[in-house]
Amino acid sequence: MIQLNDPALKCALIEKHHFQEYFSLDLEKCSVLLRCEAGETLCHSGEIYPEIQLLADGALIASSVSKSGKLHCELQYQSPNILGLTSALWNKPAINTIEALTPCLCLSLSVDLYGEALHQDTKFLNYACSYLAEHIRKNFIHYEQLPTRLAQFILREQKDGYFGYNTRLCADVLETSQRHLLRTLRSFCDKGILEHVGRSRYRILDVSKLEAQ
């Protein structure tokens, strides 16, 4: 990762994603703007991550290695997002390895410098608790049938009414086979819920039907 000295861009990203609403600290003064390239690793599983990262642009993927040695993609982070909460704040080893899928821009907060202030910041702690609780709630989707898991995943990952995702990664995240995934996507198209508009890209036609899956 490289540090960018661009105060105007940093300010624009903070305003665009309303990041300041979640902190009492002045993010323009306390954060560092970083850029990473696609394929670059931000954090390795088992490491203590010393920074909180606010993902302001781009996409990251979290992966882990099973006991059998198989690489498993846990989830994809789209901007805006936050990473490193439990590792940075509570000194817990990272569970997943985080890698950039695309070029990314992040705002970094050093826990060595601002950890004490963050631990006393009720605005930030309320946000952190809400974020982690929502993350746990979303994990329960893994116990649902594939149509339900896929529908919730599409609703979460869609951009402006379109869903585009590498099918291999999508199948891995949803813990199913590509064949089963593609069959379910075709069934959504047959029901008038989605329209296939390109390779691995779909337009959402009926949000209410998708939510009802």
Short mmCIF file of C-alpha atoms in Angstrom, two decimals:
data_model
loop_
_atom_site.label_atom_id
_atom_site.label_comp_id
_atom_site.label_asym_id
_atom_site.label_seq_id
_atom_site.Cartn_x
_atom_site.Cartn_y
_atom_site.Cartn_z
CA MET A 1 0.00 0.00 0.00
CA ILE A 2 1.17 3.52 -0.70
CA GLN A 3 0.24 6.68 1.16
CA LEU A 4 -1.37 9.45 -0.87
CA ASN A 5 -0.87 13.08 0.07
CA ASP A 6 -4.15 14.37 -1.31
CA PRO A 7 -6.19 16.26 1.33
CA ALA A 8 -8.90 17.20 -1.18
CA LEU A 9 -9.50 13.57 -2.19
CA LYS A 10 -9.49 12.46 1.45
CA CYS A 11 -12.07 15.12 2.34
CA ALA A 12 -14.22 14.17 -0.66
CA LEU A 13 -14.24 10.47 0.30
CA ILE A 14 -15.13 11.26 3.92
CA GLU A 15 -18.04 13.43 2.79
CA LYS A 16 -19.20 11.01 0.08
CA HIS A 17 -19.57 8.09 2.49
CA HIS A 18 -20.49 10.13 5.62
CA PHE A 19 -17.65 8.46 7.54
CA GLN A 20 -17.38 11.36 9.98
CA GLU A 21 -20.85 10.54 11.34
CA TYR A 22 -19.39 7.46 13.06
CA PHE A 23 -16.44 9.14 14.78
CA SER A 24 -15.84 11.92 17.27
CA LEU A 25 -12.24 12.06 16.07
CA ASP A 26 -11.57 14.43 13.18
CA LEU A 27 -10.97 11.99 10.32
CA GLU A 28 -9.39 14.61 8.08
CA LYS A 29 -6.66 15.13 10.68
CA CYS A 30 -6.34 11.62 12.13
CA SER A 31 -6.65 9.34 9.11
CA VAL A 32 -4.14 8.50 6.38
CA LEU A 33 -5.24 7.98 2.77
CA LEU A 34 -3.83 4.76 1.30
CA ARG A 35 -4.00 3.13 -2.11
CA CYS A 36 -3.54 -0.58 -2.82
CA GLU A 37 -3.46 -2.41 -6.14
CA ALA A 38 -5.51 -5.42 -7.24
CA GLY A 39 -4.01 -8.62 -5.86
CA GLU A 40 -2.27 -6.85 -2.98
CA THR A 41 -2.74 -8.40 0.48
CA LEU A 42 -3.79 -6.02 3.24
CA CYS A 43 -3.79 -8.49 6.10
CA HIS A 44 -2.86 -12.15 6.63
CA SER A 45 -4.88 -14.59 8.71
CA GLY A 46 -3.43 -14.89 12.21
CA GLU A 47 -1.90 -11.41 12.24
CA ILE A 48 -2.81 -8.66 14.67
CA TYR A 49 -3.94 -5.80 12.47
CA PRO A 50 -2.75 -2.44 13.91
CA GLU A 51 -5.11 -0.21 11.96
CA ILE A 52 -8.79 0.32 11.31
CA GLN A 53 -9.40 0.64 7.58
CA LEU A 54 -12.32 2.51 6.05
CA LEU A 55 -12.77 1.15 2.53
CA ALA A 56 -13.68 4.23 0.50
CA ASP A 57 -13.37 2.87 -3.04
CA GLY A 58 -12.90 -0.58 -4.57
CA ALA A 59 -13.52 -4.17 -3.54
CA LEU A 60 -11.73 -6.57 -1.18
CA ILE A 61 -12.16 -10.28 -0.55
CA ALA A 62 -11.78 -12.16 2.73
CA SER A 63 -10.57 -15.75 2.49
CA SER A 64 -9.46 -18.54 4.81
CA VAL A 65 -7.77 -21.91 4.42
CA SER A 66 -9.67 -24.96 5.68
CA LYS A 67 -8.05 -27.80 7.61
CA SER A 68 -7.92 -29.77 4.37
CA GLY A 69 -5.93 -26.96 2.76
CA LYS A 70 -8.75 -25.66 0.55
CA LEU A 71 -8.98 -21.92 0.03
CA HIS A 72 -12.45 -20.66 0.96
CA CYS A 73 -13.73 -17.19 0.07
CA GLU A 74 -15.73 -15.98 3.05
CA LEU A 75 -17.13 -12.72 1.70
CA GLN A 76 -16.47 -9.70 -0.46
CA TYR A 77 -16.22 -6.17 0.89
CA GLN A 78 -17.58 -3.39 -1.32
CA SER A 79 -17.02 0.27 -0.55
CA PRO A 80 -18.01 1.86 1.73
CA ASN A 81 -17.02 -0.55 4.48
CA ILE A 82 -14.88 -0.94 7.58
CA LEU A 83 -12.24 -3.55 8.39
CA GLY A 84 -10.05 -4.48 11.32
CA LEU A 85 -12.42 -3.75 14.20
CA THR A 86 -11.85 -6.79 16.42
CA SER A 87 -8.20 -7.23 15.50
CA ALA A 88 -7.20 -3.60 15.94
CA LEU A 89 -9.38 -2.62 18.89
CA TRP A 90 -9.29 -5.80 20.96
CA ASN A 91 -5.95 -7.27 19.87
CA LYS A 92 -7.48 -10.39 18.30
CA PRO A 93 -5.72 -12.21 15.43
CA ALA A 94 -7.40 -11.74 12.07
CA ILE A 95 -9.51 -14.75 11.05
CA ASN A 96 -9.28 -14.11 7.32
CA THR A 97 -6.70 -12.96 4.82
CA ILE A 98 -7.83 -9.74 3.12
CA GLU A 99 -6.86 -9.16 -0.51
CA ALA A 100 -7.74 -6.41 -2.98
CA LEU A 101 -9.89 -7.51 -5.91
CA THR A 102 -9.59 -4.09 -7.54
CA PRO A 103 -7.49 -0.97 -6.93
CA CYS A 104 -8.71 0.39 -3.59
CA LEU A 105 -8.63 3.59 -1.58
CA CYS A 106 -8.73 3.30 2.21
CA LEU A 107 -8.66 5.70 5.12
CA SER A 108 -6.43 4.25 7.82
CA LEU A 109 -6.64 4.99 11.55
CA SER A 110 -3.65 3.91 13.64
CA VAL A 111 -4.73 2.15 16.83
CA ASP A 112 -1.32 2.88 18.38
CA LEU A 113 -2.07 6.59 18.03
CA TYR A 114 -5.84 6.69 18.49
CA GLY A 115 -6.82 3.42 20.16
CA GLU A 116 -7.42 4.98 23.57
CA ALA A 117 -9.57 7.74 22.08
CA LEU A 118 -11.57 5.20 20.05
CA HIS A 119 -12.21 3.06 23.14
CA GLN A 120 -13.76 6.13 24.79
CA ASP A 121 -15.68 7.30 21.73
CA THR A 122 -19.30 6.28 22.32
CA LYS A 123 -20.32 7.36 18.82
CA PHE A 124 -17.74 5.03 17.27
CA LEU A 125 -18.40 2.18 19.72
CA ASN A 126 -22.13 2.30 18.98
CA TYR A 127 -21.35 2.07 15.29
CA ALA A 128 -18.85 -0.78 15.83
CA CYS A 129 -21.36 -2.79 17.88
CA SER A 130 -24.10 -2.22 15.30
CA TYR A 131 -21.77 -3.23 12.46
CA LEU A 132 -20.57 -6.40 14.18
CA ALA A 133 -24.12 -7.38 15.20
CA GLU A 134 -25.28 -6.98 11.59
CA HIS A 135 -22.31 -9.05 10.42
CA ILE A 136 -23.30 -11.86 12.81
CA ARG A 137 -26.95 -11.63 11.73
CA LYS A 138 -25.98 -11.96 8.07
CA ASN A 139 -23.96 -15.09 8.86
CA PHE A 140 -27.19 -16.89 9.77
CA ILE A 141 -28.11 -16.79 6.08
CA HIS A 142 -25.74 -19.76 5.59
CA TYR A 143 -28.35 -21.98 7.28
CA GLU A 144 -31.04 -21.10 4.72
CA GLN A 145 -31.75 -22.84 1.42
CA LEU A 146 -29.72 -21.64 -1.58
CA PRO A 147 -32.50 -19.53 -3.18
CA THR A 148 -32.84 -17.56 0.06
CA ARG A 149 -29.07 -17.23 0.50
CA LEU A 150 -28.62 -16.13 -3.09
CA ALA A 151 -31.49 -13.63 -2.98
CA GLN A 152 -30.10 -11.99 0.15
CA PHE A 153 -26.63 -11.95 -1.36
CA ILE A 154 -27.90 -10.28 -4.54
CA LEU A 155 -29.78 -7.64 -2.55
CA ARG A 156 -26.68 -6.91 -0.50
CA GLU A 157 -24.22 -6.78 -3.40
CA GLN A 158 -26.33 -5.12 -6.13
CA LYS A 159 -25.37 -1.71 -7.45
CA ASP A 160 -28.08 0.50 -8.95
CA GLY A 161 -30.35 -2.46 -9.62
CA TYR A 162 -27.67 -4.66 -11.21
CA PHE A 163 -25.87 -7.68 -9.80
CA GLY A 164 -22.51 -8.68 -11.25
CA TYR A 165 -20.28 -11.20 -9.53
CA ASN A 166 -17.74 -13.85 -10.49
CA THR A 167 -19.76 -17.07 -10.34
CA ARG A 168 -16.89 -19.12 -8.91
CA LEU A 169 -16.43 -16.65 -6.06
CA CYS A 170 -20.18 -16.36 -5.57
CA ALA A 171 -20.56 -20.14 -5.32
CA ASP A 172 -17.68 -20.29 -2.86
CA VAL A 173 -19.12 -17.53 -0.66
CA LEU A 174 -22.55 -19.21 -0.69
CA GLU A 175 -20.98 -22.64 -0.08
CA THR A 176 -22.51 -24.34 -3.09
CA SER A 177 -21.44 -25.61 -6.51
CA GLN A 178 -21.29 -23.40 -9.60
CA ARG A 179 -23.78 -25.71 -11.30
CA HIS A 180 -26.32 -25.33 -8.48
CA LEU A 181 -25.73 -21.58 -8.39
CA LEU A 182 -26.28 -21.15 -12.14
CA ARG A 183 -29.39 -23.33 -12.00
CA THR A 184 -30.82 -21.11 -9.25
CA LEU A 185 -29.97 -17.94 -11.18
CA ARG A 186 -31.76 -19.36 -14.24
CA SER A 187 -34.81 -20.12 -12.11
CA PHE A 188 -34.86 -16.49 -10.91
CA CYS A 189 -34.79 -15.40 -14.56
CA ASP A 190 -37.61 -17.82 -15.45
CA LYS A 191 -39.71 -16.36 -12.62
CA GLY A 192 -39.20 -12.81 -13.88
CA ILE A 193 -37.10 -11.84 -10.87
CA LEU A 194 -33.84 -11.28 -12.77
CA GLU A 195 -32.82 -10.62 -16.36
CA HIS A 196 -29.50 -11.94 -17.64
CA VAL A 197 -27.89 -8.96 -19.40
CA GLY A 198 -24.32 -10.15 -19.85
CA ARG A 199 -21.67 -12.51 -18.61
CA SER A 200 -22.25 -12.97 -14.87
CA ARG A 201 -24.38 -9.81 -14.85
CA TYR A 202 -28.08 -9.58 -14.04
CA ARG A 203 -30.67 -6.81 -13.81
CA ILE A 204 -33.13 -6.99 -10.92
CA LEU A 205 -36.67 -6.90 -12.33
CA ASP A 206 -38.74 -7.54 -9.19
CA VAL A 207 -37.25 -6.57 -5.83
CA SER A 208 -40.30 -7.71 -3.85
CA LYS A 209 -40.15 -11.23 -5.32
CA LEU A 210 -36.42 -11.35 -4.65
CA GLU A 211 -36.96 -10.32 -1.03
CA ALA A 212 -39.62 -13.04 -0.68
CA GLN A 213 -37.31 -15.89 -1.65
#
